[in-house]
Tab-separated table of N, CA and C in Angstrom:
chain	number	residue	atom	x	y	z
A	1	MET	N	-6.126	-9.958	3.457
A	1	MET	CA	-5.700	-8.904	2.564
A	1	MET	C	-4.205	-8.629	2.721
A	2	PHE	N	-3.594	-9.120	3.740
A	2	PHE	CA	-2.183	-8.828	3.988
A	2	PHE	C	-1.306	-9.834	3.253
A	3	ARG	N	-1.371	-9.774	1.904
A	3	ARG	CA	-0.535	-10.634	1.059
A	3	ARG	C	-0.041	-9.798	-0.104
A	4	LEU	N	1.046	-10.223	-0.687
A	4	LEU	CA	1.506	-9.559	-1.898
A	4	LEU	C	0.584	-9.951	-3.044
A	5	PRO	N	0.370	-9.059	-4.019
A	5	PRO	CA	-0.568	-9.358	-5.099
A	5	PRO	C	-0.035	-10.405	-6.061
A	6	VAL	N	-0.976	-11.056	-6.750
A	6	VAL	CA	-0.638	-12.081	-7.733
A	6	VAL	C	-1.252	-11.693	-9.071
A	7	CYS	N	-0.695	-12.219	-10.137
A	7	CYS	CA	-1.233	-12.004	-11.478
A	7	CYS	C	-2.588	-12.709	-11.563
A	8	PRO	N	-3.628	-12.043	-12.084
A	8	PRO	CA	-4.942	-12.683	-12.161
A	8	PRO	C	-5.006	-13.784	-13.214
A	9	HIS	N	-4.023	-13.840	-14.105
A	9	HIS	CA	-4.032	-14.838	-15.177
A	9	HIS	C	-3.248	-16.093	-14.796
A	10	CYS	N	-1.986	-15.903	-14.419
A	10	CYS	CA	-1.129	-17.064	-14.174
A	10	CYS	C	-0.787	-17.249	-12.690
A	11	HIS	N	-1.263	-16.370	-11.831
A	11	HIS	CA	-1.076	-16.436	-10.377
A	11	HIS	C	0.387	-16.340	-9.939
A	12	THR	N	1.172	-15.593	-10.712
A	12	THR	CA	2.551	-15.322	-10.323
A	12	THR	C	2.545	-14.310	-9.179
A	13	VAL	N	3.268	-14.596	-8.117
A	13	VAL	CA	3.339	-13.690	-6.973
A	13	VAL	C	4.407	-12.634	-7.255
A	14	TYR	N	4.042	-11.376	-7.075
A	14	TYR	CA	4.987	-10.290	-7.288
A	14	TYR	C	5.731	-9.981	-6.003
A	15	HIS	N	6.969	-9.550	-6.146
A	15	HIS	CA	7.799	-9.219	-4.993
A	15	HIS	C	7.463	-7.817	-4.490
A	16	TYR	N	7.838	-7.563	-3.260
A	16	TYR	CA	7.544	-6.301	-2.602
A	16	TYR	C	8.040	-5.109	-3.432
A	17	GLY	N	9.278	-5.149	-3.865
A	17	GLY	CA	9.864	-4.032	-4.611
A	17	GLY	C	9.178	-3.787	-5.941
A	18	GLU	N	8.786	-4.855	-6.629
A	18	GLU	CA	8.100	-4.705	-7.913
A	18	GLU	C	6.760	-4.003	-7.740
A	19	VAL	N	5.993	-4.432	-6.757
A	19	VAL	CA	4.680	-3.827	-6.517
A	19	VAL	C	4.847	-2.383	-6.060
A	20	SER	N	5.823	-2.131	-5.223
A	20	SER	CA	6.062	-0.781	-4.736
A	20	SER	C	6.387	0.162	-5.892
A	21	ARG	N	7.230	-0.274	-6.820
A	21	ARG	CA	7.560	0.552	-7.981
A	21	ARG	C	6.347	0.763	-8.873
A	22	MET	N	5.559	-0.291	-9.076
A	22	MET	CA	4.375	-0.184	-9.931
A	22	MET	C	3.398	0.866	-9.411
A	23	ILE	N	3.104	0.816	-8.128
A	23	ILE	CA	2.090	1.729	-7.602
A	23	ILE	C	2.656	3.101	-7.299
A	24	PHE	N	3.979	3.242	-7.227
A	24	PHE	CA	4.554	4.555	-6.980
A	24	PHE	C	4.702	5.334	-8.286
A	25	PHE	N	5.205	4.683	-9.336
A	25	PHE	CA	5.471	5.382	-10.588
A	25	PHE	C	4.262	5.401	-11.524
A	26	HIS	N	3.485	4.324	-11.563
A	26	HIS	CA	2.336	4.233	-12.473
A	26	HIS	C	1.146	3.629	-11.736
A	27	PRO	N	0.498	4.377	-10.847
A	27	PRO	CA	-0.536	3.779	-9.998
A	27	PRO	C	-1.790	3.327	-10.731
A	28	THR	N	-2.143	3.922	-11.873
A	28	THR	CA	-3.387	3.539	-12.546
A	28	THR	C	-3.156	2.946	-13.922
A	29	ARG	N	-1.936	2.865	-14.366
A	29	ARG	CA	-1.644	2.366	-15.706
A	29	ARG	C	-1.647	0.841	-15.738
A	30	GLU	N	-2.110	0.296	-16.852
A	30	GLU	CA	-2.073	-1.164	-17.006
A	30	GLU	C	-0.634	-1.637	-17.050
A	31	GLN	N	-0.403	-2.777	-16.454
A	31	GLN	CA	0.916	-3.395	-16.431
A	31	GLN	C	0.853	-4.710	-17.185
A	32	LYS	N	1.996	-5.204	-17.591
A	32	LYS	CA	2.063	-6.534	-18.196
A	32	LYS	C	2.760	-7.466	-17.228
A	33	CYS	N	2.195	-8.639	-17.080
A	33	CYS	CA	2.813	-9.649	-16.223
A	33	CYS	C	4.142	-10.061	-16.846
A	34	TYR	N	5.175	-10.136	-16.042
A	34	TYR	CA	6.480	-10.518	-16.586
A	34	TYR	C	6.548	-12.003	-16.922
A	35	HIS	N	5.600	-12.773	-16.427
A	35	HIS	CA	5.626	-14.207	-16.672
A	35	HIS	C	4.773	-14.592	-17.878
A	36	CYS	N	3.503	-14.184	-17.900
A	36	CYS	CA	2.592	-14.594	-18.978
A	36	CYS	C	2.366	-13.494	-20.014
A	37	LYS	N	2.875	-12.298	-19.783
A	37	LYS	CA	2.784	-11.161	-20.702
A	37	LYS	C	1.365	-10.666	-20.951
A	38	LYS	N	0.408	-10.975	-20.072
A	38	LYS	CA	-0.965	-10.493	-20.217
A	38	LYS	C	-1.147	-9.217	-19.404
A	39	SER	N	-2.117	-8.416	-19.829
A	39	SER	CA	-2.355	-7.128	-19.162
A	39	SER	C	-3.077	-7.311	-17.840
A	40	MET	N	-2.732	-6.451	-16.909
A	40	MET	CA	-3.417	-6.414	-15.618
A	40	MET	C	-3.359	-4.987	-15.122
A	41	LYS	N	-4.281	-4.658	-14.253
A	41	LYS	CA	-4.372	-3.299	-13.738
A	41	LYS	C	-4.443	-3.361	-12.215
A	42	PRO	N	-3.687	-2.493	-11.523
A	42	PRO	CA	-3.751	-2.517	-10.058
A	42	PRO	C	-5.071	-1.956	-9.546
A	43	LEU	N	-5.645	-2.653	-8.582
A	43	LEU	CA	-6.820	-2.156	-7.868
A	43	LEU	C	-6.318	-1.481	-6.609
A	44	LEU	N	-6.649	-0.232	-6.445
A	44	LEU	CA	-6.114	0.526	-5.328
A	44	LEU	C	-7.117	0.681	-4.190
A	45	ARG	N	-8.198	-0.110	-4.212
A	45	ARG	CA	-9.183	-0.032	-3.133
A	45	ARG	C	-8.571	-0.375	-1.785
A	46	GLY	N	-7.612	-1.254	-1.782
A	46	GLY	CA	-6.953	-1.617	-0.526
A	46	GLY	C	-6.221	-0.439	0.097
A	47	LEU	N	-5.769	0.494	-0.752
A	47	LEU	CA	-5.087	1.667	-0.219
A	47	LEU	C	-6.059	2.577	0.524
A	48	ILE	N	-7.333	2.553	0.141
A	48	ILE	CA	-8.343	3.308	0.882
A	48	ILE	C	-8.507	2.696	2.275
A	49	VAL	N	-8.490	1.374	2.337
A	49	VAL	CA	-8.545	0.693	3.631
A	49	VAL	C	-7.321	1.056	4.472
A	50	LEU	N	-6.165	1.086	3.826
A	50	LEU	CA	-4.935	1.453	4.534
A	50	LEU	C	-5.005	2.890	5.048
A	51	ALA	N	-5.574	3.788	4.263
A	51	ALA	CA	-5.737	5.178	4.706
A	51	ALA	C	-6.689	5.262	5.896
A	52	ALA	N	-7.756	4.469	5.872
A	52	ALA	CA	-8.693	4.449	7.004
A	52	ALA	C	-8.004	3.905	8.258
A	53	ILE	N	-7.183	2.884	8.088
A	53	ILE	CA	-6.421	2.343	9.224
A	53	ILE	C	-5.495	3.419	9.786
A	54	TYR	N	-4.820	4.150	8.880
A	54	TYR	CA	-3.920	5.222	9.338
A	54	TYR	C	-4.680	6.279	10.129
A	55	LEU	N	-5.836	6.698	9.617
A	55	LEU	CA	-6.603	7.725	10.321
A	55	LEU	C	-7.040	7.250	11.707
A	56	ALA	N	-7.486	5.997	11.796
A	56	ALA	CA	-7.922	5.461	13.088
A	56	ALA	C	-6.757	5.346	14.067
A	57	VAL	N	-5.632	4.827	13.595
A	57	VAL	CA	-4.466	4.663	14.468
A	57	VAL	C	-3.906	6.027	14.862
A	58	SER	N	-3.871	6.947	13.924
A	58	SER	CA	-3.360	8.286	14.204
A	58	SER	C	-4.230	8.994	15.233
A	59	PHE	N	-5.529	8.936	15.049
A	59	PHE	CA	-6.438	9.570	16.001
A	59	PHE	C	-6.319	8.915	17.373
A	60	GLY	N	-6.299	7.583	17.395
A	60	GLY	CA	-6.189	6.863	18.669
A	60	GLY	C	-4.895	7.158	19.394
A	61	SER	N	-3.790	7.199	18.653
A	61	SER	CA	-2.512	7.481	19.314
A	61	SER	C	-2.447	8.925	19.800
A	62	THR	N	-3.051	9.842	19.055
A	62	THR	CA	-3.075	11.238	19.501
A	62	THR	C	-3.866	11.381	20.798
A	63	VAL	N	-5.030	10.763	20.851
A	63	VAL	CA	-5.846	10.812	22.066
A	63	VAL	C	-5.113	10.150	23.229
A	64	ALA	N	-4.474	9.016	22.967
A	64	ALA	CA	-3.750	8.318	24.036
A	64	ALA	C	-2.583	9.151	24.548
A	65	ILE	N	-1.840	9.773	23.647
A	65	ILE	CA	-0.698	10.590	24.074
A	65	ILE	C	-1.173	11.762	24.926
A	66	ILE	N	-2.237	12.410	24.481
A	66	ILE	CA	-2.737	13.574	25.226
A	66	ILE	C	-3.270	13.161	26.597
A	67	ASN	N	-3.915	12.003	26.687
A	67	ASN	CA	-4.470	11.558	27.966
A	67	ASN	C	-3.412	10.986	28.907
A	68	ILE	N	-2.457	10.246	28.367
A	68	ILE	CA	-1.447	9.608	29.214
A	68	ILE	C	-0.356	10.604	29.621
A	69	PHE	N	0.055	11.436	28.678
A	69	PHE	CA	1.113	12.420	28.943
A	69	PHE	C	0.546	13.826	28.768
A	70	PRO	N	-0.014	14.407	29.808
A	70	PRO	CA	-0.649	15.728	29.663
A	70	PRO	C	0.331	16.845	29.290
A	71	ASN	N	1.614	16.648	29.533
A	71	ASN	CA	2.611	17.666	29.192
A	71	ASN	C	3.223	17.443	27.810
A	72	ALA	N	2.659	16.535	27.027
A	72	ALA	CA	3.192	16.264	25.695
A	72	ALA	C	2.968	17.467	24.790
A	73	THR	N	3.954	17.726	23.956
A	73	THR	CA	3.868	18.856	23.038
A	73	THR	C	3.301	18.417	21.690
A	74	ALA	N	3.009	19.394	20.877
A	74	ALA	CA	2.526	19.100	19.518
A	74	ALA	C	3.607	18.379	18.715
A	75	LEU	N	4.869	18.662	19.002
A	75	LEU	CA	5.964	17.992	18.309
A	75	LEU	C	5.958	16.493	18.595
A	76	THR	N	5.681	16.126	19.841
A	76	THR	CA	5.600	14.709	20.199
A	76	THR	C	4.496	14.012	19.410
A	77	VAL	N	3.343	14.634	19.353
A	77	VAL	CA	2.219	14.054	18.606
A	77	VAL	C	2.580	13.953	17.127
A	78	PHE	N	3.229	14.986	16.588
A	78	PHE	CA	3.632	14.966	15.184
A	78	PHE	C	4.614	13.837	14.904
A	79	ILE	N	5.588	13.646	15.768
A	79	ILE	CA	6.594	12.590	15.558
A	79	ILE	C	5.943	11.205	15.591
A	80	VAL	N	5.060	10.976	16.555
A	80	VAL	CA	4.381	9.673	16.643
A	80	VAL	C	3.547	9.428	15.398
A	81	ASN	N	2.808	10.445	14.941
A	81	ASN	CA	1.988	10.279	13.742
A	81	ASN	C	2.847	10.105	12.489
A	82	ALA	N	3.993	10.757	12.437
A	82	ALA	CA	4.902	10.582	11.306
A	82	ALA	C	5.464	9.157	11.277
A	83	LEU	N	5.756	8.601	12.447
A	83	LEU	CA	6.235	7.213	12.501
A	83	LEU	C	5.160	6.239	12.023
A	84	TRP	N	3.900	6.481	12.407
A	84	TRP	CA	2.801	5.637	11.905
A	84	TRP	C	2.697	5.762	10.392
A	85	ALA	N	2.825	6.970	9.871
A	85	ALA	CA	2.716	7.188	8.427
A	85	ALA	C	3.818	6.439	7.674
A	86	VAL	N	5.034	6.478	8.196
A	86	VAL	CA	6.145	5.763	7.551
A	86	VAL	C	5.899	4.259	7.577
A	87	LEU	N	5.438	3.749	8.695
A	87	LEU	CA	5.161	2.319	8.804
A	87	LEU	C	4.085	1.889	7.811
A	88	LEU	N	2.997	2.625	7.761
A	88	LEU	CA	1.912	2.241	6.867
A	88	LEU	C	2.260	2.492	5.404
A	89	PHE	N	3.115	3.467	5.123
A	89	PHE	CA	3.594	3.677	3.755
A	89	PHE	C	4.395	2.468	3.287
A	90	ALA	N	5.144	1.864	4.198
A	90	ALA	CA	5.927	0.677	3.852
A	90	ALA	C	5.036	-0.537	3.614
A	91	LEU	N	3.814	-0.529	4.138
A	91	LEU	CA	2.901	-1.664	3.973
A	91	LEU	C	2.025	-1.557	2.721
A	92	ARG	N	2.155	-0.489	1.934
A	92	ARG	CA	1.320	-0.283	0.747
A	92	ARG	C	1.245	-1.482	-0.196
A	93	PRO	N	2.351	-2.116	-0.564
A	93	PRO	CA	2.256	-3.219	-1.525
A	93	PRO	C	1.387	-4.378	-1.055
A	94	PHE	N	1.206	-4.538	0.243
A	94	PHE	CA	0.391	-5.625	0.752
A	94	PHE	C	-1.108	-5.355	0.603
A	95	PHE	N	-1.483	-4.134	0.276
A	95	PHE	CA	-2.883	-3.764	0.173
A	95	PHE	C	-3.335	-3.531	-1.270
A	96	VAL	N	-2.544	-3.969	-2.233
A	96	VAL	CA	-2.877	-3.812	-3.654
A	96	VAL	C	-3.242	-5.177	-4.221
A	97	LYS	N	-4.243	-5.172	-5.110
A	97	LYS	CA	-4.595	-6.380	-5.852
A	97	LYS	C	-4.536	-6.050	-7.329
A	98	PHE	N	-4.370	-7.056	-8.167
A	98	PHE	CA	-4.400	-6.875	-9.606
A	98	PHE	C	-5.670	-7.478	-10.166
A	99	LYS	N	-6.259	-6.771	-11.136
A	99	LYS	CA	-7.396	-7.339	-11.867
A	99	LYS	C	-6.973	-7.487	-13.309
A	100	ALA	N	-7.674	-8.351	-14.024
A	100	ALA	CA	-7.349	-8.575	-15.433
A	100	ALA	C	-7.572	-7.278	-16.198
A	101	GLY	N	-6.615	-6.930	-17.045
A	101	GLY	CA	-6.707	-5.708	-17.825
A	101	GLY	C	-7.443	-5.950	-19.121
A	102	GLY	N	-7.272	-5.029	-20.052
A	102	GLY	CA	-7.909	-5.140	-21.364
A	102	GLY	C	-7.263	-6.231	-22.196
A	103	THR	N	-7.174	-5.981	-23.458
A	103	THR	CA	-6.583	-6.975	-24.371
A	103	THR	C	-5.081	-7.001	-24.191
A	104	SER	N	-4.515	-8.149	-24.329
A	104	SER	CA	-3.046	-8.248	-24.274
A	104	SER	C	-2.514	-8.107	-25.686
A	105	ARG	N	-1.421	-7.372	-25.800
A	105	ARG	CA	-0.831	-7.130	-27.127
A	105	ARG	C	0.419	-7.937	-27.307
């Protein structure tokens, strides 16, 4: 699943920035492939997997910080979890797939 998405029609690989813009500005809207001009729609199920990964890593790191460093403050836990969130936010385009959309115009 850790690949950039491809067009379901012509198998054109999209670049990181293109996918990031697509899912940030228009997450559920149909897109047109820039190569074959056919409609496709992003599947965001992978983002649910990414959210589950974030929750597991966040919980695990919080437990580890509290157990390893008993004098750790809430700010420390917040900073570590914020760093995980930024990292996983940057990985969003790798967890999106495209499915064939409706009719192409």
